[in-house]
Amino acid sequence: MTDDLFGLAEESDLRPETLAPGAVVLRGFARGDSAALVAALREVSAEAPFRHMSTPGGFRMSVAMTNCGELGWTSDASGYRYTALDPDTGRRWPRMPTSFLRLAQAAALQAGFPGFVPDACLVNRYEPGAKLSLHQDKDERDFTQPIVSVSLGIPAIFLFGGEKRAETPRRILLTHGDVVVWGGPARQRYHGVMPLKSGEHPLVGTRRINLTFRKAG
Ligand code: MD6
Ligand code: FE
């Protein structure tokens, strides 16, 4: 899965970068698969279009979202939850593409979480200015399972905090193909994404896409 077909992978690509116990960045891990991932994503978003969900408090999220897999994360006036049906279409979420599943499992294994079987993939699309406020991921049932997060497109600054919101987060630049795996003692850490700066990526265009794989059910 690393992009070493022509021996171009850099040293740093091969060594996981530890953010905290249980959280690692696998630099460039998805780069070699990224064209296939983007092609598969086009089919997913044709079936389940990106939409701006509302927070329970009534705010429109700046990040546009969709899902694939058995379960999809949704937010509206009644709260955050996973659903088997897309509330916008009334149909099941699209199947998780095999390329997505294989990548997520390989990344989890590389990070020390064998046997990861995600049933949900939340897809986040950031246009310039879009951001994600500090939050914890706590809508899943089983916190022993990690989250695998794949960044595609233009770079973003990822905020990685502590177990309390007040802790000042670290800032980590995530670029096209970077994968963050997040589990064990890091599972409940606050995190977010700074407002996206403008840019252009040859494959993805003027946006950033993030895929987060979870075992939700
Ligand atoms: C994003 N990611 O990178 C948003 N959550 O666009 C997340 O919220 C996230 O990257 C849990 C674990 C890894 C993540
Ligand atoms: Fe999150």
Coordinates of N, CA and C and ligand atoms in Angstrom, one line a residue:
M1 N 0.8 -1.2 0.0 CA 0.0 0.0 0.0 C 0.9 1.3 0.0
T2 N 2.1 1.1 0.4 CA 3.0 2.3 0.3 C 3.4 2.6 -1.1
D3 N 3.7 3.8 -1.4 CA 3.9 4.2 -2.8 C 5.4 4.0 -3.2
D4 N 5.8 2.8 -3.1 CA 7.2 2.5 -3.4 C 7.5 1.8 -4.7
L5 N 6.6 1.9 -5.6 CA 6.7 1.2 -6.9 C 8.0 1.6 -7.6
F6 N 8.4 2.8 -7.5 CA 9.6 3.3 -8.2 C 10.7 3.6 -7.1
G7 N 10.5 3.1 -5.9 CA 11.6 3.3 -4.9 C 11.6 4.7 -4.4
L8 N 10.4 5.4 -4.6 CA 10.4 6.8 -4.3 C 9.9 7.1 -2.8
A9 N 9.5 6.1 -2.2 CA 9.0 6.3 -0.8 C 10.1 6.9 0.0
E10 N 9.9 7.9 0.8 CA 10.9 8.4 1.6 C 11.0 7.7 2.9
E11 N 12.1 7.8 3.6 CA 12.3 7.1 4.9 C 11.2 7.4 5.8
S12 N 10.7 8.6 5.9 CA 9.6 8.9 6.9 C 8.3 8.2 6.5
D13 N 8.2 7.8 5.3 CA 6.9 7.1 4.9 C 6.9 5.7 5.5
L14 N 8.0 5.2 5.9 CA 8.1 3.8 6.3 C 8.0 3.6 7.8
R15 N 8.1 4.7 8.5 CA 8.2 4.7 9.9 C 6.9 5.4 10.5
P16 N 6.1 4.6 11.2 CA 4.9 5.3 11.7 C 5.4 6.4 12.7
E17 N 4.6 7.5 12.7 CA 4.9 8.6 13.5 C 3.9 8.6 14.7
T18 N 4.4 8.5 15.9 CA 3.5 8.3 17.0 C 3.0 9.7 17.5
L19 N 1.7 9.9 17.6 CA 1.1 11.2 18.1 C 0.9 11.1 19.6
A20 N 0.6 9.9 20.0 CA 0.3 9.6 21.4 C 0.2 8.1 21.5
P21 N 0.3 7.5 22.7 CA 0.1 6.0 22.7 C -1.3 5.7 22.1
G22 N -1.3 4.8 21.1 CA -2.5 4.5 20.4 C -2.8 5.3 19.2
A23 N -2.1 6.3 18.9 CA -2.4 7.1 17.7 C -1.1 7.3 16.8
V24 N -1.2 6.9 15.6 CA 0.0 7.0 14.7 C -0.4 7.6 13.4
V25 N 0.6 8.3 12.7 CA 0.4 8.8 11.4 C 1.2 7.9 10.5
L26 N 0.6 7.3 9.5 CA 1.3 6.5 8.4 C 1.4 7.5 7.2
R27 N 2.5 8.1 7.1 CA 2.7 9.1 6.0 C 2.7 8.5 4.7
G28 N 1.8 9.0 3.8 CA 1.8 8.5 2.4 C 1.2 7.1 2.2
F29 N 0.7 6.5 3.3 CA 0.2 5.1 3.2 C -0.8 4.8 2.1
A30 N -1.7 5.8 1.8 CA -2.7 5.6 0.8 C -2.4 6.2 -0.5
R31 N -1.2 6.8 -0.6 CA -0.9 7.6 -1.9 C -1.0 6.7 -3.1
G32 N -0.4 5.5 -3.1 CA -0.4 4.6 -4.2 C -1.8 4.2 -4.6
D33 N -2.8 4.1 -3.7 CA -4.1 3.7 -4.0 C -5.1 4.9 -4.2
S34 N -4.5 6.1 -4.2 CA -5.5 7.2 -4.1 C -6.3 7.4 -5.4
A35 N -5.8 7.1 -6.6 CA -6.6 7.2 -7.8 C -7.8 6.3 -7.7
A36 N -7.6 5.0 -7.3 CA -8.6 4.1 -7.1 C -9.6 4.5 -6.1
L37 N -9.1 5.1 -5.0 CA -10.1 5.5 -3.9 C -10.9 6.7 -4.4
V38 N -10.3 7.6 -5.2 CA -11.1 8.7 -5.7 C -12.2 8.3 -6.7
A39 N -11.8 7.3 -7.5 CA -12.7 6.8 -8.5 C -13.9 6.1 -7.8
A40 N -13.6 5.3 -6.8 CA -14.6 4.6 -6.1 C -15.5 5.6 -5.3
L41 N -14.9 6.6 -4.8 CA -15.7 7.6 -4.1 C -16.7 8.3 -5.0
R42 N -16.4 8.5 -6.3 CA -17.3 9.1 -7.2 C -18.6 8.3 -7.3
E43 N -18.4 7.0 -7.3 CA -19.6 6.1 -7.4 C -20.4 6.2 -6.1
V44 N -19.7 6.2 -4.9 CA -20.4 6.4 -3.7 C -21.2 7.7 -3.6
S45 N -20.6 8.8 -4.0 CA -21.3 10.1 -3.9 C -22.4 10.3 -5.0
A46 N -22.3 9.4 -6.0 CA -23.4 9.5 -7.0 C -24.7 8.8 -6.4
E47 N -24.5 7.8 -5.6 CA -25.6 7.1 -4.9 C -26.1 7.8 -3.7
A48 N -25.1 8.4 -2.9 CA -25.5 9.1 -1.6 C -24.7 10.4 -1.7
P49 N -25.4 11.4 -2.2 CA -24.7 12.7 -2.5 C -24.2 13.4 -1.2
F50 N -23.1 14.1 -1.3 CA -22.6 14.9 -0.2 C -23.7 15.9 0.3
R51 N -23.8 16.1 1.6 CA -24.8 17.1 2.1 C -24.2 17.8 3.3
H52 N -24.7 19.0 3.6 CA -24.3 19.7 4.8 C -25.3 19.3 5.9
M53 N -24.9 18.5 6.9 CA -25.8 18.1 8.0 C -26.0 19.3 9.0
S54 N -27.0 19.2 9.8 CA -27.2 20.2 10.9 C -26.7 19.6 12.2
T55 N -26.1 20.4 13.0 CA -25.8 20.0 14.4 C -27.1 19.9 15.2
P56 N -27.0 19.2 16.3 CA -28.2 19.1 17.2 C -28.7 20.5 17.6
G57 N -27.7 21.5 17.7 CA -28.1 22.8 18.1 C -28.6 23.7 16.9
G58 N -28.7 23.1 15.7 CA -29.3 23.8 14.6 C -28.3 24.5 13.7
F59 N -27.0 24.3 13.8 CA -26.0 24.9 12.9 C -25.7 24.0 11.7
R60 N -25.6 24.7 10.5 CA -25.2 23.9 9.3 C -23.7 23.6 9.4
M61 N -23.3 22.4 9.3 CA -21.9 22.1 9.3 C -21.2 22.5 8.0
S62 N -20.0 23.1 8.1 CA -19.3 23.6 7.0 C -18.7 22.4 6.1
V63 N -18.5 21.3 6.8 CA -18.0 20.1 6.1 C -19.2 19.4 5.5
A64 N -19.1 19.0 4.2 CA -20.1 18.2 3.6 C -19.8 16.7 3.8
M65 N -20.8 15.9 4.0 CA -20.6 14.5 4.4 C -21.5 13.6 3.6
T66 N -20.9 12.4 3.5 CA -21.7 11.2 3.0 C -21.1 10.0 3.7
N67 N -21.7 8.8 3.4 CA -21.2 7.6 4.1 C -21.3 6.4 3.1
C68 N -20.5 5.4 3.4 CA -20.7 4.1 2.8 C -20.5 3.0 3.8
G69 N -21.0 1.8 3.5 CA -20.9 0.7 4.5 C -22.3 0.5 5.1
E70 N -22.3 -0.5 6.0 CA -23.6 -0.9 6.6 C -24.3 0.2 7.4
L71 N -23.4 1.0 8.0 CA -23.9 2.1 8.9 C -23.3 3.4 8.4
G72 N -24.1 4.5 8.6 CA -23.6 5.8 8.3 C -23.9 6.8 9.4
W73 N -22.9 7.7 9.6 CA -23.0 8.7 10.7 C -23.9 9.8 10.2
T74 N -24.9 10.2 11.0 CA -25.7 11.3 10.7 C -25.9 12.3 11.9
S75 N -26.2 13.5 11.6 CA -26.5 14.5 12.6 C -27.7 15.3 12.1
D76 N -28.6 15.6 13.1 CA -29.7 16.5 12.8 C -30.2 17.0 14.1
A77 N -31.4 17.6 14.1 CA -31.9 18.2 15.3 C -32.1 17.2 16.5
S78 N -32.2 15.9 16.2 CA -32.4 15.0 17.3 C -31.1 14.4 17.7
G79 N -30.0 14.7 17.2 CA -28.7 14.3 17.7 C -27.8 13.6 16.7
Y80 N -26.7 13.1 17.2 CA -25.7 12.3 16.4 C -26.0 10.8 16.5
R81 N -26.0 10.1 15.4 CA -26.2 8.6 15.5 C -25.8 8.0 14.2
Y82 N -25.7 6.6 14.3 CA -25.5 5.8 13.1 C -26.8 5.3 12.6
T83 N -27.0 5.3 11.3 CA -28.2 4.8 10.7 C -27.9 3.8 9.6
A84 N -28.8 2.8 9.4 CA -28.6 1.9 8.2 C -29.1 2.5 6.9
L85 N -30.0 3.5 7.1 CA -30.6 4.1 5.9 C -30.1 5.6 5.8
D86 N -29.9 6.0 4.5 CA -29.5 7.4 4.3 C -30.8 8.2 4.4
P87 N -30.9 9.1 5.4 CA -32.1 9.9 5.6 C -32.5 10.8 4.4
D88 N -31.5 11.1 3.6 CA -31.9 11.9 2.4 C -32.5 11.1 1.3
T89 N -32.1 9.9 1.1 CA -32.6 9.1 0.0 C -33.6 8.0 0.5
G90 N -33.6 7.6 1.7 CA -34.4 6.6 2.3 C -33.9 5.2 1.9
R91 N -32.7 5.1 1.2 CA -32.1 3.8 0.9 C -30.9 3.5 1.8
R92 N -30.5 2.3 1.7 CA -29.3 1.9 2.4 C -28.1 2.8 1.9
W93 N -27.1 3.0 2.8 CA -25.9 3.6 2.3 C -25.2 2.8 1.3
P94 N -24.5 3.3 0.3 CA -23.7 2.5 -0.7 C -22.8 1.5 0.0
R95 N -22.6 0.4 -0.7 CA -21.6 -0.6 -0.1 C -20.3 0.0 0.0
M96 N -19.5 -0.5 1.0 CA -18.1 0.0 1.1 C -17.3 -0.6 0.0
P97 N -16.7 0.2 -0.8 CA -15.9 -0.3 -1.9 C -14.7 -1.2 -1.4
T98 N -14.4 -2.3 -2.1 CA -13.4 -3.2 -1.6 C -12.0 -2.5 -1.4
S99 N -11.8 -1.5 -2.3 CA -10.5 -0.8 -2.2 C -10.4 0.0 -0.8
F100 N -11.6 0.5 -0.4 CA -11.6 1.2 0.9 C -11.4 0.2 2.0
L101 N -12.1 -0.9 2.0 CA -12.0 -1.9 3.1 C -10.6 -2.4 3.2
R102 N -10.0 -2.8 2.1 CA -8.6 -3.3 2.1 C -7.6 -2.3 2.7
L103 N -7.7 -1.1 2.2 CA -6.8 -0.1 2.7 C -6.9 0.1 4.2
A104 N -8.2 0.2 4.7 CA -8.4 0.4 6.1 C -7.9 -0.7 7.0
Q105 N -8.0 -1.9 6.5 CA -7.6 -3.1 7.2 C -6.0 -3.1 7.3
A106 N -5.4 -2.8 6.1 CA -4.0 -2.8 6.0 C -3.4 -1.7 7.0
A107 N -4.0 -0.6 7.0 CA -3.5 0.5 7.8 C -3.6 0.2 9.3
A108 N -4.8 -0.4 9.7 CA -5.0 -0.8 11.1 C -3.9 -1.8 11.5
L109 N -3.7 -2.8 10.6 CA -2.7 -3.8 10.9 C -1.3 -3.2 11.1
Q110 N -1.0 -2.3 10.2 CA 0.3 -1.7 10.3 C 0.5 -0.9 11.6
A111 N -0.6 -0.4 12.1 CA -0.6 0.4 13.3 C -0.7 -0.5 14.6
G112 N -0.9 -1.8 14.4 CA -0.9 -2.6 15.6 C -2.3 -3.0 16.0
F113 N -3.3 -2.9 15.1 CA -4.7 -3.3 15.4 C -5.1 -4.3 14.4
P114 N -4.7 -5.6 14.5 CA -5.2 -6.6 13.6 C -6.6 -6.9 13.7
G115 N -7.3 -7.4 12.7 CA -8.6 -7.9 12.8 C -9.7 -6.8 12.7
F116 N -9.3 -5.6 12.3 CA -10.2 -4.5 12.2 C -11.2 -4.7 11.1
V117 N -12.5 -4.7 11.4 CA -13.6 -4.9 10.4 C -14.5 -3.7 10.5
P118 N -14.3 -2.7 9.7 CA -15.1 -1.5 9.8 C -16.5 -1.8 9.1
D119 N -17.5 -1.3 9.7 CA -18.9 -1.4 9.1 C -19.4 0.0 8.7
A120 N -18.6 1.0 8.9 CA -19.0 2.4 8.5 C -17.8 3.2 8.0
C121 N -18.0 3.9 6.9 CA -17.0 4.9 6.4 C -17.7 6.2 6.3
L122 N -17.3 7.2 7.1 CA -17.8 8.6 7.0 C -16.9 9.3 6.0
V123 N -17.5 10.0 5.1 CA -16.7 10.7 4.1 C -16.9 12.2 4.3
N124 N -15.8 12.9 4.6 CA -15.9 14.4 4.9 C -15.3 15.1 3.7
R125 N -16.0 16.1 3.2 CA -15.5 17.0 2.1 C -15.3 18.4 2.6
Y126 N -14.1 18.9 2.6 CA -13.8 20.3 3.0 C -13.5 21.1 1.8
E127 N -14.2 22.2 1.7 CA -13.9 23.3 0.7 C -13.1 24.3 1.5
P128 N -12.4 25.2 0.9 CA -11.7 26.3 1.6 C -12.6 26.9 2.6
G129 N -12.1 27.1 3.9 CA -12.8 27.7 4.9 C -13.5 26.7 5.8
A130 N -13.8 25.5 5.3 CA -14.5 24.5 6.1 C -13.6 24.0 7.3
K131 N -14.2 23.7 8.4 CA -13.5 23.3 9.6 C -14.3 22.3 10.3
L132 N -13.6 21.6 11.3 CA -14.3 20.7 12.2 C -13.9 21.1 13.6
S133 N -14.8 21.5 14.4 CA -14.5 21.9 15.8 C -14.0 20.7 16.6
L134 N -13.3 21.0 17.7 CA -12.8 20.0 18.5 C -13.9 19.1 19.0
H135 N -13.7 17.8 18.9 CA -14.8 16.8 19.3 C -14.1 15.5 19.7
Q136 N -14.9 14.7 20.4 CA -14.5 13.3 20.6 C -15.4 12.4 19.8
D137 N -14.9 11.3 19.3 CA -15.7 10.3 18.6 C -16.3 9.3 19.6
K138 N -17.5 9.4 19.9 CA -18.1 8.6 21.0 C -19.5 8.0 20.6
D139 N -19.8 8.0 19.3 CA -21.1 7.5 18.9 C -21.0 6.0 18.5
E140 N -19.8 5.4 18.6 CA -19.6 4.0 18.3 C -19.9 3.2 19.5
R141 N -20.1 1.9 19.3 CA -20.5 1.0 20.4 C -19.3 0.5 21.1
D142 N -18.2 0.2 20.3 CA -17.1 -0.6 20.8 C -15.8 0.2 20.7
F143 N -15.4 0.8 21.8 CA -14.2 1.7 21.9 C -12.9 0.9 21.8
T144 N -12.9 -0.5 21.8 CA -11.7 -1.2 21.7 C -11.2 -1.2 20.2
Q145 N -12.1 -0.8 19.3 CA -11.8 -0.8 17.9 C -11.3 0.6 17.5
P146 N -10.2 0.6 16.7 CA -9.6 1.9 16.3 C -10.5 2.6 15.2
I147 N -10.0 3.8 14.9 CA -10.6 4.6 13.8 C -9.4 4.7 12.8
V148 N -9.7 4.5 11.5 CA -8.6 4.7 10.5 C -9.1 5.9 9.7
S149 N -8.2 6.9 9.5 CA -8.6 8.2 8.9 C -7.6 8.5 7.7
V150 N -8.2 8.6 6.5 CA -7.4 8.8 5.3 C -7.6 10.2 4.8
S151 N -6.5 10.9 4.5 CA -6.6 12.2 4.0 C -6.3 12.2 2.5
L152 N -7.1 12.9 1.7 CA -6.9 13.0 0.2 C -7.1 14.5 -0.2
G153 N -6.3 14.9 -1.2 CA -6.5 16.3 -1.7 C -5.6 17.3 -1.0
I154 N -6.1 18.5 -0.9 CA -5.2 19.6 -0.4 C -5.0 19.4 1.1
P155 N -3.9 19.9 1.6 CA -3.4 19.7 3.0 C -4.4 20.4 4.0
A156 N -4.4 19.8 5.2 CA -5.1 20.4 6.3 C -4.3 20.3 7.6
I157 N -4.6 21.2 8.5 CA -4.0 21.1 9.8 C -5.0 20.4 10.8
F158 N -4.5 19.3 11.2 CA -5.3 18.4 12.1 C -4.9 18.8 13.5
L159 N -5.9 19.0 14.4 CA -5.7 19.3 15.8 C -5.9 18.1 16.6
F160 N -4.9 17.8 17.4 CA -4.9 16.6 18.2 C -4.7 17.0 19.7
G161 N -5.8 16.9 20.5 CA -5.8 17.4 21.9 C -5.7 16.2 22.9
G162 N -6.2 16.5 24.0 CA -6.2 15.5 25.1 C -7.6 14.9 25.4
E163 N -7.7 14.4 26.6 CA -9.0 13.8 27.0 C -10.0 14.9 27.4
K164 N -9.5 16.1 27.7 CA -10.3 17.2 28.1 C -10.3 18.3 27.0
R165 N -11.4 18.9 26.7 CA -11.5 19.9 25.7 C -10.5 21.1 25.9
A166 N -10.3 21.4 27.2 CA -9.4 22.6 27.5 C -8.0 22.4 27.2
E167 N -7.5 21.1 27.0 CA -6.1 20.9 26.7 C -5.7 21.5 25.3
T168 N -4.6 22.2 25.3 CA -4.2 22.8 24.0 C -3.8 21.7 23.0
P169 N -4.5 21.7 21.8 CA -4.1 20.6 20.9 C -2.8 20.8 20.2
R170 N -2.2 19.8 19.8 CA -1.0 19.8 18.8 C -1.6 20.0 17.4
R171 N -0.8 20.6 16.5 CA -1.2 20.8 15.2 C -0.4 19.9 14.3
I172 N -1.0 19.1 13.4 CA -0.3 18.1 12.6 C -0.8 18.4 11.1
L173 N 0.1 18.6 10.2 CA -0.2 18.8 8.8 C -0.4 17.4 8.2
L174 N -1.6 17.3 7.6 CA -2.0 16.0 6.9 C -2.1 16.3 5.4
T175 N -1.4 15.6 4.6 CA -1.4 15.8 3.2 C -1.9 14.5 2.5
H176 N -2.1 14.7 1.2 CA -2.7 13.6 0.3 C -2.0 12.3 0.6
G177 N -2.8 11.3 1.0 CA -2.3 9.9 1.2 C -1.9 9.6 2.6
D178 N -1.9 10.6 3.5 CA -1.6 10.3 4.9 C -2.7 9.6 5.6
V179 N -2.4 8.6 6.4 CA -3.4 7.9 7.2 C -3.1 8.0 8.7
V180 N -4.1 8.3 9.4 CA -4.0 8.4 10.9 C -4.8 7.2 11.4
V181 N -4.2 6.4 12.3 CA -4.9 5.3 13.0 C -4.9 5.7 14.5
W182 N -6.0 5.4 15.1 CA -6.3 6.1 16.3 C -7.1 5.1 17.1
G183 N -6.6 4.6 18.2 CA -7.3 3.6 19.0 C -6.7 3.5 20.4
G184 N -7.1 2.4 21.1 CA -6.6 2.1 22.4 C -6.7 3.3 23.3
P185 N -5.6 3.7 24.0 CA -5.7 4.8 24.9 C -6.0 6.2 24.3
A186 N -5.8 6.3 23.0 CA -6.0 7.6 22.3 C -7.5 7.7 21.8
R187 N -8.3 6.7 21.9 CA -9.6 6.6 21.3 C -10.5 7.8 21.6
Q188 N -10.4 8.3 22.8 CA -11.3 9.4 23.3 C -10.7 10.8 23.3
R189 N -9.6 10.9 22.6 CA -9.0 12.3 22.6 C -9.8 13.3 21.7
Y190 N -9.8 14.5 22.2 CA -10.4 15.6 21.4 C -9.5 15.8 20.2
H191 N -10.2 16.1 19.1 CA -9.5 16.4 17.8 C -10.4 17.3 16.9
G192 N -9.8 17.9 15.9 CA -10.6 18.7 15.0 C -9.7 19.1 13.8
V193 N -10.3 19.9 12.9 CA -9.5 20.4 11.7 C -9.7 21.9 11.6
M194 N -8.5 22.5 11.4 CA -8.5 24.0 11.3 C -9.2 24.4 9.9
P195 N -9.7 25.6 9.8 CA -10.3 26.1 8.6 C -9.3 25.8 7.4
L196 N -9.8 25.2 6.4 CA -9.0 24.7 5.2 C -8.5 25.9 4.4
K197 N -7.2 25.9 4.1 CA -6.7 27.0 3.2 C -6.9 26.6 1.8
S198 N -7.0 27.6 0.9 CA -7.2 27.3 -0.5 C -6.0 26.6 -1.1
G199 N -6.2 25.8 -2.1 CA -5.1 25.1 -2.7 C -5.7 24.2 -3.9
E200 N -4.8 23.5 -4.6 CA -5.3 22.7 -5.6 C -4.5 21.4 -5.6
H201 N -5.2 20.3 -5.8 CA -4.5 19.0 -5.9 C -4.8 18.4 -7.2
P202 N -3.8 17.9 -8.0 CA -4.1 17.4 -9.3 C -5.2 16.3 -9.4
L203 N -5.4 15.5 -8.4 CA -6.3 14.4 -8.5 C -7.7 14.8 -7.9
V204 N -7.6 15.6 -6.9 CA -8.8 15.8 -6.0 C -9.4 17.2 -6.3
G205 N -8.6 18.1 -6.8 CA -9.1 19.5 -7.1 C -8.9 20.4 -5.9
T206 N -9.8 21.3 -5.7 CA -9.6 22.4 -4.7 C -10.2 22.1 -3.4
R207 N -10.2 20.8 -3.0 CA -10.8 20.4 -1.8 C -10.0 19.3 -1.1
R208 N -10.4 19.1 0.2 CA -9.8 17.9 0.9 C -10.9 16.9 1.2
I209 N -10.6 15.7 1.0 CA -11.5 14.6 1.4 C -10.9 13.8 2.5
N210 N -11.7 13.5 3.5 CA -11.2 12.6 4.6 C -12.2 11.4 4.7
L211 N -11.6 10.2 4.7 CA -12.4 9.0 4.9 C -12.1 8.5 6.4
T212 N -13.2 8.4 7.2 CA -12.9 7.8 8.5 C -13.7 6.5 8.6
F213 N -12.9 5.4 8.9 CA -13.5 4.1 9.0 C -13.7 3.7 10.4
R214 N -14.8 3.2 10.8 CA -15.1 2.8 12.1 C -15.9 1.5 12.2
K215 N -15.7 0.8 13.3 CA -16.6 -0.3 13.7 C -17.7 0.4 14.6
A216 N -18.8 0.7 14.0 CA -19.8 1.5 14.7 C -20.8 0.7 15.4
G217 N -21.2 -0.5 14.9 CA -22.3 -1.2 15.4 C -21.8 -2.4 16.3
Ligands
MD6_1 C1 -10.9 14.9 9.4 N1 -11.3 13.5 11.2 O1 -9.7 14.6 9.4 C2 -11.8 14.6 10.6 N2 -11.9 11.3 14.0 O2 -11.5 15.4 8.4 C3 -11.8 13.1 12.4 O3 -12.8 13.6 13.0 C4 -11.2 11.9 13.0 O4 -9.3 11.9 11.6 C5 -11.4 10.3 14.6 C6 -10.2 9.7 14.3 C7 -9.5 10.3 13.3 C8 -10.0 11.4 12.6
FE2 FE -13.5 12.6 14.7

